[in-house]
PDB file of C-alpha atoms in Angstrom:
ATOM      1  CA  MET A 361      30.741   4.426 -15.689  1.00  0.00           C
ATOM      2  CA  PRO A 362      30.828   4.095 -11.854  1.00  0.00           C
ATOM      3  CA  PHE A 363      27.940   6.575 -11.641  1.00  0.00           C
ATOM      4  CA  GLN A 364      25.919   4.638 -14.230  1.00  0.00           C
ATOM      5  CA  PHE A 365      26.621   1.396 -12.384  1.00  0.00           C
ATOM      6  CA  THR A 366      25.408   2.934  -9.118  1.00  0.00           C
ATOM      7  CA  ILE A 367      22.149   4.063 -10.734  1.00  0.00           C
ATOM      8  CA  LYS A 368      21.546   0.621 -12.246  1.00  0.00           C
ATOM      9  CA  ASN A 369      22.461  -1.073  -8.965  1.00  0.00           C
ATOM     10  CA  ASN A 370      20.032   1.173  -7.072  1.00  0.00           C
ATOM     11  CA  LYS A 371      17.215   0.282  -9.471  1.00  0.00           C
ATOM     12  CA  ASN A 372      17.895  -3.453  -9.192  1.00  0.00           C
ATOM     13  CA  THR A 373      18.073  -3.257  -5.404  1.00  0.00           C
ATOM     14  CA  ALA A 374      14.860  -1.228  -5.314  1.00  0.00           C
ATOM     15  CA  LEU A 375      13.072  -3.785  -7.516  1.00  0.00           C
ATOM     16  CA  PHE A 376      14.177  -6.636  -5.264  1.00  0.00           C
ATOM     17  CA  LEU A 377      13.039  -4.782  -2.132  1.00  0.00           C
ATOM     18  CA  GLY A 378       9.715  -4.038  -3.811  1.00  0.00           C
ATOM     19  CA  ILE A 379       9.068  -7.734  -4.508  1.00  0.00           C
ATOM     20  CA  VAL A 380       9.976  -8.755  -0.945  1.00  0.00           C
ATOM     21  CA  ALA A 381       7.701  -5.983   0.330  1.00  0.00           C
ATOM     22  CA  ALA A 382       4.889  -7.423  -1.808  1.00  0.00           C
ATOM     23  CA  LEU A 383       5.283 -10.765  -0.020  1.00  0.00           C
ATOM     24  CA  PHE A 384       4.824  -9.139   3.383  1.00  0.00           C
ATOM     25  CA  PHE A 385       2.074  -6.822   2.131  1.00  0.00           C
ATOM     26  CA  ALA A 386       0.131  -9.897   1.018  1.00  0.00           C
ATOM     27  CA  SER A 387      -0.354 -10.848   4.675  1.00  0.00           C
ATOM     28  CA  THR A 388      -2.583  -7.780   4.999  1.00  0.00           C
ATOM     29  CA  PHE A 389      -5.108  -9.021   2.438  1.00  0.00           C
ATOM     30  CA  VAL A 390      -5.196 -12.584   3.763  1.00  0.00           C
ATOM     31  CA  LEU A 391      -5.432 -11.705   7.464  1.00  0.00           C
ATOM     32  CA  ASN A 392      -7.983  -8.949   6.796  1.00  0.00           C
ATOM     33  CA  ARG A 393     -10.132 -11.507   5.009  1.00  0.00           C
ATOM     34  CA  VAL A 394      -9.689 -13.976   7.888  1.00  0.00           C
ATOM     35  CA  MET A 395     -10.911 -11.317  10.333  1.00  0.00           C
ATOM     36  CA  ALA A 396     -13.796 -10.303   8.058  1.00  0.00           C
ATOM     37  CA  VAL A 397     -14.970 -13.900   7.664  1.00  0.00           C
ATOM     38  CA  SER A 398     -14.812 -14.427  11.440  1.00  0.00           C
ATOM     39  CA  GLY A 399     -16.997 -11.359  12.017  1.00  0.00           C
ATOM     40  CA  GLY A 400     -14.329  -8.894  13.162  1.00  0.00           C
ATOM     41  CA  SER A 401     -15.123  -5.190  12.906  1.00  0.00           C
ATOM     42  CA  TRP A 402     -13.404  -3.631   9.889  1.00  0.00           C
ATOM     43  CA  GLN A 403     -12.948  -0.404  11.863  1.00  0.00           C
ATOM     44  CA  TRP A 404     -10.911  -2.217  14.524  1.00  0.00           C
ATOM     45  CA  THR A 405      -9.056  -4.245  11.894  1.00  0.00           C
ATOM     46  CA  ALA A 406      -7.900  -1.022  10.227  1.00  0.00           C
ATOM     47  CA  SER A 407      -7.155   1.142  13.266  1.00  0.00           C
ATOM     48  CA  LEU A 408      -5.438  -1.532  15.381  1.00  0.00           C
ATOM     49  CA  ARG A 409      -2.770  -2.091  12.738  1.00  0.00           C
ATOM     50  CA  PHE A 410      -1.539   1.492  13.067  1.00  0.00           C
ATOM     51  CA  ILE A 411      -2.066   1.642  16.824  1.00  0.00           C
ATOM     52  CA  TRP A 412       0.244  -1.386  17.102  1.00  0.00           C
ATOM     53  CA  MET A 413       2.730   0.159  14.661  1.00  0.00           C
ATOM     54  CA  LEU A 414       3.152   3.389  16.620  1.00  0.00           C
ATOM     55  CA  PRO A 415       5.091   2.087  19.674  1.00  0.00           C
ATOM     56  CA  ILE A 416       7.107  -0.348  17.530  1.00  0.00           C
ATOM     57  CA  LEU A 417       8.302   2.369  15.165  1.00  0.00           C
ATOM     58  CA  PHE A 418       8.802   4.806  18.050  1.00  0.00           C
ATOM     59  CA  VAL A 419      11.244   2.404  19.721  1.00  0.00           C
ATOM     60  CA  ILE A 420      13.122   1.827  16.447  1.00  0.00           C
ATOM     61  CA  VAL A 421      13.552   5.539  15.728  1.00  0.00           C
ATOM     62  CA  PHE A 422      14.394   6.267  19.383  1.00  0.00           C
ATOM     63  CA  ILE A 423      17.157   3.645  19.420  1.00  0.00           C
ATOM     64  CA  ARG A 424      18.553   5.162  16.222  1.00  0.00           C
ATOM     65  CA  GLY A 425      18.578   8.579  17.920  1.00  0.00           C
ATOM     66  CA  ASN A 426      16.423  10.203  15.256  1.00  0.00           C
ATOM     67  CA  LEU A 427      13.337  11.394  17.143  1.00  0.00           C
ATOM     68  CA  ALA A 428      14.296  15.064  17.492  1.00  0.00           C
ATOM     69  CA  PRO A 429      14.786  15.740  13.734  1.00  0.00           C
ATOM     70  CA  LEU A 430      11.468  14.031  13.028  1.00  0.00           C
ATOM     71  CA  PHE A 431       9.546  16.130  15.559  1.00  0.00           C
ATOM     72  CA  ASP A 432      11.208  19.288  14.218  1.00  0.00           C
ATOM     73  CA  ALA A 433      10.157  18.371  10.662  1.00  0.00           C
ATOM     74  CA  ILE A 434       6.572  17.700  11.730  1.00  0.00           C
ATOM     75  CA  LYS A 435       6.299  20.919  13.745  1.00  0.00           C
ATOM     76  CA  SER A 436       7.620  22.964  10.836  1.00  0.00           C
ATOM     77  CA  ASN A 437       4.819  21.749   8.549  1.00  0.00           C
ATOM     78  CA  LEU A 438       2.159  20.146  10.763  1.00  0.00           C
ATOM     79  CA  PRO A 439      -0.939  20.754   8.550  1.00  0.00           C
ATOM     80  CA  GLN A 440       0.712  19.078   5.547  1.00  0.00           C
ATOM     81  CA  TRP A 441       1.883  16.134   7.631  1.00  0.00           C
ATOM     82  CA  LEU A 442      -1.601  15.634   9.064  1.00  0.00           C
ATOM     83  CA  LEU A 443      -3.293  15.910   5.666  1.00  0.00           C
ATOM     84  CA  TRP A 444      -1.082  13.649   3.574  1.00  0.00           C
ATOM     85  CA  SER A 445      -0.477  11.103   6.332  1.00  0.00           C
ATOM     86  CA  THR A 446      -4.238  10.752   6.760  1.00  0.00           C
ATOM     87  CA  ILE A 447      -4.640  10.266   3.009  1.00  0.00           C
ATOM     88  CA  GLY A 448      -1.585   8.021   2.517  1.00  0.00           C
ATOM     89  CA  PHE A 449      -2.207   5.819   5.550  1.00  0.00           C
ATOM     90  CA  GLY A 450      -5.733   6.548   6.797  1.00  0.00           C
ATOM     91  CA  VAL A 451      -7.860   6.691   3.647  1.00  0.00           C
ATOM     92  CA  PHE A 452      -5.722   4.036   1.968  1.00  0.00           C
ATOM     93  CA  TYR A 453      -6.004   1.379   4.657  1.00  0.00           C
ATOM     94  CA  ALA A 454      -9.549   2.085   5.877  1.00  0.00           C
ATOM     95  CA  THR A 455     -10.952   1.630   2.369  1.00  0.00           C
ATOM     96  CA  LEU A 456      -8.820  -1.475   1.807  1.00  0.00           C
ATOM     97  CA  THR A 457     -10.064  -3.068   5.017  1.00  0.00           C
ATOM     98  CA  PHE A 458     -13.670  -2.165   4.274  1.00  0.00           C
ATOM     99  CA  GLY A 459     -13.406  -3.803   0.844  1.00  0.00           C
ATOM    100  CA  ALA A 460     -12.141  -7.044   2.429  1.00  0.00           C
ATOM    101  CA  SER A 461     -15.612  -7.576   3.895  1.00  0.00           C
ATOM    102  CA  PHE A 462     -17.131  -7.994   0.444  1.00  0.00           C
ATOM    103  CA  GLY A 463     -14.763 -10.140  -1.583  1.00  0.00           C
ATOM    104  CA  PRO A 464     -11.962 -12.732  -1.450  1.00  0.00           C
ATOM    105  CA  SER A 465      -8.527 -11.433  -0.520  1.00  0.00           C
ATOM    106  CA  TRP A 466      -7.022 -12.196  -3.950  1.00  0.00           C
ATOM    107  CA  LEU A 467      -9.697 -10.035  -5.608  1.00  0.00           C
ATOM    108  CA  VAL A 468      -9.052  -7.126  -3.226  1.00  0.00           C
ATOM    109  CA  ALA A 469      -5.305  -7.480  -3.825  1.00  0.00           C
ATOM    110  CA  SER A 470      -5.840  -7.562  -7.602  1.00  0.00           C
ATOM    111  CA  THR A 471      -8.088  -4.498  -7.575  1.00  0.00           C
ATOM    112  CA  PHE A 472      -5.558  -2.630  -5.459  1.00  0.00           C
ATOM    113  CA  GLU A 473      -3.034  -2.998  -8.269  1.00  0.00           C
ATOM    114  CA  PHE A 474      -4.804  -0.021  -9.836  1.00  0.00           C
ATOM    115  CA  THR A 475      -2.290   1.841  -7.667  1.00  0.00           C
ATOM    116  CA  ILE A 476       0.263   1.156 -10.410  1.00  0.00           C
ATOM    117  CA  ILE A 477      -1.763   3.173 -12.899  1.00  0.00           C
ATOM    118  CA  ALA A 478      -2.599   5.843 -10.328  1.00  0.00           C
ATOM    119  CA  GLY A 479       1.058   6.260  -9.404  1.00  0.00           C
ATOM    120  CA  MET A 480       2.048   6.660 -13.044  1.00  0.00           C
ATOM    121  CA  PHE A 481      -0.267   9.662 -13.453  1.00  0.00           C
ATOM    122  CA  ILE A 482       0.150  11.151  -9.967  1.00  0.00           C
ATOM    123  CA  GLY A 483       3.945  11.464 -10.155  1.00  0.00           C
ATOM    124  CA  PRO A 484       4.136  13.963 -13.044  1.00  0.00           C
ATOM    125  CA  LEU A 485       1.115  15.900 -11.733  1.00  0.00           C
ATOM    126  CA  LEU A 486       2.891  16.585  -8.434  1.00  0.00           C
ATOM    127  CA  GLU A 487       5.863  18.125 -10.205  1.00  0.00           C
ATOM    128  CA  LYS A 488       6.113  21.752 -11.240  1.00  0.00           C
ATOM    129  CA  LYS A 489       5.027  22.309 -14.816  1.00  0.00           C
ATOM    130  CA  GLU A 490       8.532  23.076 -16.030  1.00  0.00           C
ATOM    131  CA  ASN A 491       9.846  19.809 -14.511  1.00  0.00           C
ATOM    132  CA  ARG A 492       7.074  17.506 -15.668  1.00  0.00           C
ATOM    133  CA  SER A 493       7.986  14.590 -17.898  1.00  0.00           C
ATOM    134  CA  GLY A 494       5.544  12.849 -20.183  1.00  0.00           C
ATOM    135  CA  ILE A 495       4.153   9.377 -19.629  1.00  0.00           C
ATOM    136  CA  SER A 496       5.789   6.892 -21.985  1.00  0.00           C
ATOM    137  CA  LYS A 497       3.603   4.971 -24.410  1.00  0.00           C
ATOM    138  CA  ALA A 498       5.120   1.707 -23.197  1.00  0.00           C
ATOM    139  CA  SER A 499       4.226   2.418 -19.556  1.00  0.00           C
ATOM    140  CA  LEU A 500       0.715   3.385 -20.607  1.00  0.00           C
ATOM    141  CA  LEU A 501       0.321   0.173 -22.617  1.00  0.00           C
ATOM    142  CA  PHE A 502       1.544  -2.009 -19.745  1.00  0.00           C
ATOM    143  CA  SER A 503      -0.775  -0.209 -17.332  1.00  0.00           C
ATOM    144  CA  ILE A 504      -3.711  -0.866 -19.674  1.00  0.00           C
ATOM    145  CA  ILE A 505      -2.825  -4.585 -19.604  1.00  0.00           C
ATOM    146  CA  ILE A 506      -2.943  -4.504 -15.794  1.00  0.00           C
ATOM    147  CA  PHE A 507      -6.234  -2.611 -15.846  1.00  0.00           C
ATOM    148  CA  LEU A 508      -7.766  -5.110 -18.290  1.00  0.00           C
ATOM    149  CA  GLY A 509      -6.743  -7.902 -15.934  1.00  0.00           C
ATOM    150  CA  ILE A 510      -8.491  -6.150 -13.045  1.00  0.00           C
ATOM    151  CA  VAL A 511     -11.646  -5.615 -15.118  1.00  0.00           C
ATOM    152  CA  LEU A 512     -11.694  -9.257 -16.208  1.00  0.00           C
ATOM    153  CA  MET A 513     -11.482 -10.443 -12.601  1.00  0.00           C
ATOM    154  CA  GLN A 514     -14.233  -8.043 -11.546  1.00  0.00           C
ATOM    155  CA  ILE A 515     -16.529  -9.286 -14.333  1.00  0.00           C
ATOM    156  CA  SER A 516     -15.855 -12.854 -13.291  1.00  0.00           C
ATOM    157  CA  GLU A 517     -16.602 -12.083  -9.640  1.00  0.00           C
ATOM    158  CA  ALA A 518     -19.776 -10.180 -10.575  1.00  0.00           C
ATOM    159  CA  ARG A 519     -21.233 -13.403 -11.985  1.00  0.00           C
ATOM    160  CA  ALA A 520     -20.983 -14.989  -8.531  1.00  0.00           C
ATOM    161  CA  SER A 521     -22.125 -12.076  -6.347  1.00  0.00           C
ATOM    162  CA  SER A 522     -24.577  -9.185  -6.269  1.00  0.00           C
ATOM    163  CA  ILE A 523     -23.867  -5.851  -7.924  1.00  0.00           C
ATOM    164  CA  LYS A 524     -24.024  -4.174  -4.503  1.00  0.00           C
ATOM    165  CA  SER A 525     -21.388  -6.473  -3.024  1.00  0.00           C
ATOM    166  CA  MET A 526     -19.160  -6.056  -6.063  1.00  0.00           C
ATOM    167  CA  LEU A 527     -19.362  -2.255  -5.904  1.00  0.00           C
ATOM    168  CA  LEU A 528     -18.782  -2.144  -2.138  1.00  0.00           C
ATOM    169  CA  GLY A 529     -15.783  -4.404  -2.562  1.00  0.00           C
ATOM    170  CA  THR A 530     -14.366  -2.545  -5.546  1.00  0.00           C
ATOM    171  CA  ILE A 531     -14.917   1.229  -5.288  1.00  0.00           C
ATOM    172  CA  PRO A 532     -13.380   1.651  -1.799  1.00  0.00           C
ATOM    173  CA  VAL A 533     -10.318  -0.373  -2.854  1.00  0.00           C
ATOM    174  CA  LEU A 534      -9.878   1.803  -5.964  1.00  0.00           C
ATOM    175  CA  ILE A 535     -10.012   4.903  -3.735  1.00  0.00           C
ATOM    176  CA  GLY A 536      -7.326   3.364  -1.519  1.00  0.00           C
ATOM    177  CA  ALA A 537      -5.248   2.543  -4.593  1.00  0.00           C
ATOM    178  CA  ILE A 538      -5.153   6.253  -5.438  1.00  0.00           C
ATOM    179  CA  ALA A 539      -4.683   7.487  -1.858  1.00  0.00           C
ATOM    180  CA  TYR A 540      -1.592   5.350  -1.196  1.00  0.00           C
ATOM    181  CA  PRO A 541       0.773   6.639  -3.921  1.00  0.00           C
ATOM    182  CA  LEU A 542      -0.651  10.158  -3.544  1.00  0.00           C
ATOM    183  CA  GLY A 543       0.091  10.316   0.181  1.00  0.00           C
ATOM    184  CA  ASN A 544       3.434   8.535  -0.159  1.00  0.00           C
ATOM    185  CA  ARG A 545       4.746  10.777  -2.930  1.00  0.00           C
ATOM    186  CA  LYS A 546       3.560  13.989  -1.289  1.00  0.00           C
ATOM    187  CA  MET A 547       5.269  12.996   1.953  1.00  0.00           C
ATOM    188  CA  MET A 548       8.475  12.237   0.052  1.00  0.00           C
ATOM    189  CA  GLN A 549       8.339  15.786  -1.298  1.00  0.00           C
ATOM    190  CA  ILE A 550       7.607  17.308   2.110  1.00  0.00           C
ATOM    191  CA  ALA A 551      10.231  15.262   3.989  1.00  0.00           C
ATOM    192  CA  GLY A 552      12.844  15.593   1.252  1.00  0.00           C
ATOM    193  CA  ASN A 553      16.263  14.214   2.185  1.00  0.00           C
ATOM    194  CA  LYS A 554      15.996  15.323   5.807  1.00  0.00           C
ATOM    195  CA  LEU A 555      14.362  12.138   7.078  1.00  0.00           C
ATOM    196  CA  ASP A 556      15.103   8.456   6.560  1.00  0.00           C
ATOM    197  CA  THR A 557      12.549   5.742   5.865  1.00  0.00           C
ATOM    198  CA  PHE A 558      12.050   4.868   9.532  1.00  0.00           C
ATOM    199  CA  GLN A 559      11.435   8.500  10.485  1.00  0.00           C
ATOM    200  CA  ARG A 560       9.013   9.117   7.633  1.00  0.00           C
ATOM    201  CA  THR A 561       7.010   5.972   8.398  1.00  0.00           C
ATOM    202  CA  LEU A 562       6.798   6.859  12.101  1.00  0.00           C
ATOM    203  CA  GLY A 563       5.862  10.442  11.257  1.00  0.00           C
ATOM    204  CA  MET A 564       3.046   9.359   8.947  1.00  0.00           C
ATOM    205  CA  THR A 565       1.805   6.819  11.504  1.00  0.00           C
ATOM    206  CA  LEU A 566       1.819   9.452  14.267  1.00  0.00           C
ATOM    207  CA  CYS A 567       0.112  12.101  12.142  1.00  0.00           C
ATOM    208  CA  SER A 568      -2.586   9.691  10.959  1.00  0.00           C
ATOM    209  CA  MET A 569      -3.396   8.745  14.571  1.00  0.00           C
ATOM    210  CA  PRO A 570      -6.325  11.226  14.973  1.00  0.00           C
ATOM    211  CA  PHE A 571      -8.011   9.408  12.077  1.00  0.00           C
ATOM    212  CA  TRP A 572      -7.410   5.987  13.645  1.00  0.00           C
ATOM    213  CA  ILE A 573      -8.657   7.055  17.066  1.00  0.00           C
ATOM    214  CA  LEU A 574     -11.847   8.389  15.489  1.00  0.00           C
ATOM    215  CA  LEU A 575     -12.319   5.185  13.482  1.00  0.00           C
ATOM    216  CA  SER A 576     -11.756   3.004  16.549  1.00  0.00           C
ATOM    217  CA  ILE A 577     -14.458   4.969  18.384  1.00  0.00           C
ATOM    218  CA  PHE A 578     -16.869   4.080  15.570  1.00  0.00           C
ATOM    219  CA  GLY A 579     -15.680   0.481  15.832  1.00  0.00           C
ATOM    220  CA  TYR A 580     -16.459   0.414  19.557  1.00  0.00           C
ATOM    221  CA  MET A 581     -19.906   1.933  18.973  1.00  0.00           C
ATOM    222  CA  ASP A 582     -20.596  -0.609  16.226  1.00  0.00           C
ATOM    223  CA  SER A 583     -19.338  -3.853  17.793  1.00  0.00           C
ATOM    224  CA  GLY A 584     -17.726  -3.172  21.175  1.00  0.00           C
ATOM    225  CA  LEU A 585     -14.121  -4.057  21.972  1.00  0.00           C
ATOM    226  CA  PRO A 586     -12.039  -6.170  19.574  1.00  0.00           C
ATOM    227  CA  THR A 587     -11.673  -9.902  20.233  1.00  0.00           C
ATOM    228  CA  GLU A 588      -8.425 -11.541  21.373  1.00  0.00           C
ATOM    229  CA  SER A 589      -7.958 -13.162  17.974  1.00  0.00           C
ATOM    230  CA  GLN A 590      -8.426  -9.799  16.258  1.00  0.00           C
ATOM    231  CA  LEU A 591      -5.838  -8.224  18.560  1.00  0.00           C
ATOM    232  CA  LEU A 592      -3.347 -10.972  17.693  1.00  0.00           C
ATOM    233  CA  GLN A 593      -4.044 -10.903  13.962  1.00  0.00           C
ATOM    234  CA  THR A 594      -3.828  -7.107  13.712  1.00  0.00           C
ATOM    235  CA  PHE A 595      -0.529  -7.270  15.609  1.00  0.00           C
ATOM    236  CA  MET A 596       0.757  -9.728  13.003  1.00  0.00           C
ATOM    237  CA  VAL A 597      -0.389  -7.401  10.221  1.00  0.00           C
ATOM    238  CA  ALA A 598       1.325  -4.488  11.990  1.00  0.00           C
ATOM    239  CA  ILE A 599       4.636  -6.376  12.087  1.00  0.00           C
ATOM    240  CA  PHE A 600       4.574  -8.059   8.678  1.00  0.00           C
ATOM    241  CA  SER A 601       2.862  -5.393   6.587  1.00  0.00           C
ATOM    242  CA  GLY A 602       2.855  -2.193   8.623  1.00  0.00           C
ATOM    243  CA  VAL A 603       6.511  -2.312   9.686  1.00  0.00           C
ATOM    244  CA  ILE A 604       8.504  -4.763   7.547  1.00  0.00           C
ATOM    245  CA  ALA A 605       6.706  -4.329   4.207  1.00  0.00           C
ATOM    246  CA  THR A 606       6.201  -0.579   4.541  1.00  0.00           C
ATOM    247  CA  LEU A 607       9.842   0.037   5.451  1.00  0.00           C
ATOM    248  CA  LEU A 608      11.031  -2.160   2.576  1.00  0.00           C
ATOM    249  CA  PHE A 609       8.723  -0.420   0.105  1.00  0.00           C
ATOM    250  CA  PHE A 610       9.598   3.085   1.314  1.00  0.00           C
ATOM    251  CA  THR A 611      13.300   2.216   1.157  1.00  0.00           C
ATOM    252  CA  ALA A 612      12.823   1.043  -2.428  1.00  0.00           C
ATOM    253  CA  THR A 613      11.007   4.234  -3.443  1.00  0.00           C
ATOM    254  CA  ASP A 614      13.624   6.374  -1.685  1.00  0.00           C
ATOM    255  CA  LEU A 615      16.393   4.720  -3.723  1.00  0.00           C
ATOM    256  CA  VAL A 616      14.828   5.967  -6.979  1.00  0.00           C
ATOM    257  CA  ARG A 617      12.877   8.961  -5.660  1.00  0.00           C
ATOM    258  CA  THR A 618      13.942  11.305  -8.494  1.00  0.00           C
ATOM    259  CA  ASP A 619      13.195   8.861 -11.327  1.00  0.00           C
ATOM    260  CA  HIS A 620       9.455   8.691 -12.046  1.00  0.00           C
ATOM    261  CA  LYS A 621       9.804   5.792 -14.461  1.00  0.00           C
ATOM    262  CA  ALA A 622      11.716   3.784 -11.861  1.00  0.00           C
ATOM    263  CA  LEU A 623       9.161   4.758  -9.208  1.00  0.00           C
ATOM    264  CA  ALA A 624       6.419   3.404 -11.450  1.00  0.00           C
ATOM    265  CA  ALA A 625       8.375   0.155 -11.790  1.00  0.00           C
ATOM    266  CA  ILE A 626       8.762  -0.170  -8.010  1.00  0.00           C
ATOM    267  CA  GLU A 627       5.046   0.411  -7.542  1.00  0.00           C
ATOM    268  CA  ALA A 628       4.457  -2.189 -10.258  1.00  0.00           C
ATOM    269  CA  THR A 629       6.273  -4.851  -8.218  1.00  0.00           C
ATOM    270  CA  GLN A 630       3.304  -4.768  -5.860  1.00  0.00           C
ATOM    271  CA  ALA A 631       1.364  -6.766  -8.449  1.00  0.00           C
ATOM    272  CA  MET A 632       3.174  -9.787  -6.961  1.00  0.00           C
ATOM    273  CA  GLU A 633       0.865  -9.320  -3.970  1.00  0.00           C
ATOM    274  CA  VAL A 634      -1.844 -10.973  -6.075  1.00  0.00           C
ATOM    275  CA  ILE A 635       0.076 -14.248  -6.393  1.00  0.00           C
ATOM    276  CA  PHE A 636       1.208 -14.270  -2.763  1.00  0.00           C
ATOM    277  CA  THR A 637      -2.315 -13.430  -1.566  1.00  0.00           C
ATOM    278  CA  LEU A 638      -3.948 -16.104  -3.694  1.00  0.00           C
ATOM    279  CA  LEU A 639      -1.584 -18.748  -2.324  1.00  0.00           C
ATOM    280  CA  GLY A 640      -2.146 -17.508   1.225  1.00  0.00           C
ATOM    281  CA  GLU A 641      -5.941 -17.646   0.942  1.00  0.00           C
ATOM    282  CA  ILE A 642      -5.874 -21.138  -0.530  1.00  0.00           C
ATOM    283  CA  ILE A 643      -3.564 -22.382   2.243  1.00  0.00           C
ATOM    284  CA  LEU A 644      -5.114 -20.587   5.242  1.00  0.00           C
ATOM    285  CA  LEU A 645      -8.782 -20.378   4.258  1.00  0.00           C
ATOM    286  CA  GLN A 646      -9.016 -23.436   2.006  1.00  0.00           C
ATOM    287  CA  ALA A 647     -10.515 -21.077  -0.566  1.00  0.00           C
ATOM    288  CA  ALA A 648     -11.552 -22.359  -3.966  1.00  0.00           C
ATOM    289  CA  PHE A 649      -9.111 -21.762  -6.788  1.00  0.00           C
ATOM    290  CA  PRO A 650     -10.219 -18.853  -9.043  1.00  0.00           C
ATOM    291  CA  ASN A 651     -12.063 -19.763 -12.235  1.00  0.00           C
ATOM    292  CA  SER A 652     -10.423 -19.592 -15.649  1.00  0.00           C
ATOM    293  CA  TYR A 653     -11.496 -15.983 -16.323  1.00  0.00           C
ATOM    294  CA  SER A 654     -10.051 -14.816 -13.021  1.00  0.00           C
ATOM    295  CA  CYS A 655      -6.833 -16.729 -13.673  1.00  0.00           C
ATOM    296  CA  VAL A 656      -6.453 -14.951 -17.014  1.00  0.00           C
ATOM    297  CA  GLY A 657      -7.045 -11.646 -15.228  1.00  0.00           C
ATOM    298  CA  ILE A 658      -4.398 -12.464 -12.623  1.00  0.00           C
ATOM    299  CA  ALA A 659      -1.980 -13.427 -15.385  1.00  0.00           C
ATOM    300  CA  LEU A 660      -2.555 -10.094 -17.177  1.00  0.00           C
ATOM    301  CA  VAL A 661      -1.877  -8.168 -13.952  1.00  0.00           C
ATOM    302  CA  VAL A 662       1.395 -10.023 -13.321  1.00  0.00           C
ATOM    303  CA  ILE A 663       2.498  -9.776 -16.981  1.00  0.00           C
ATOM    304  CA  GLY A 664       1.807  -6.039 -16.920  1.00  0.00           C
ATOM    305  CA  MET A 665       3.920  -5.698 -13.797  1.00  0.00           C
ATOM    306  CA  ILE A 666       6.819  -7.636 -15.321  1.00  0.00           C
ATOM    307  CA  LEU A 667       6.713  -5.563 -18.514  1.00  0.00           C
ATOM    308  CA  HIS A 668       6.652  -2.379 -16.428  1.00  0.00           C
ATOM    309  CA  SER A 669       9.753  -3.493 -14.534  1.00  0.00           C
ATOM    310  CA  ARG A 670      11.675  -4.561 -17.645  1.00  0.00           C
ATOM    311  CA  ALA A 671      10.849  -1.356 -19.503  1.00  0.00           C
ATOM    312  CA  ASN A 672      11.922   0.870 -16.623  1.00  0.00           C
TER     313      ASN A 672
END
């Protein structure tokens, strides 16, 4: 009984942390849209977040006295760290930021919820064949509900914008939605139980830095140096989303790292980003409220997330 209680308690704690993380993650979508509307370079918007994160996380891990084990872990498997950190942080966030230039933040946040479906399929595929577990019919059904909600919102948005804009705002975000759980889960496998959440986040930030430096060079060639407002806003994103939300989310996934159904439920909590983002855009950008079709789509995404969590 005590063991069963601990497992249940871990799942409940992880779900709560996932929802709080969604609140802080929502700041990414809103502030990225603010910077896109004001003409900020998407390359700088993406790279500056992680450039800001690096010294902040370095200080945290240094104070905790955990730098040496992290550097040893990276050195022992540097190619894998570079690859999956670039995918999990680099590809994920660059595509997300690019998509913010072509659609409202709530639509980008809604499309990104495809990560729930991606995570459900990626988890078993990363396991050895003899350890793979099947995908439950309930989880598949709830994921289809979420996907239908995303499609409905995209159809609604397509009526108000060009096909080109819709594709440029959708396809990159879908790529990011796959890259994030893929990179995160692979790094959990590589790091194992040797590193804590702070160390793993710092390690992934450090190992994705070559990608961010290259992207910032393109940003400088495209639009020069970032503006003061962009520096401030990316710093806010780095604190709220890059540090607080990421650490909360990684802590949640670490609590249930061996339970793929529970992992899917934690990833499903990120559907709350849609609600938080919508409210943020209406308050900060005085954006118009979504039409009835989009509202139905948002409702389907959130209902799918809730069903995922209850089932798992």
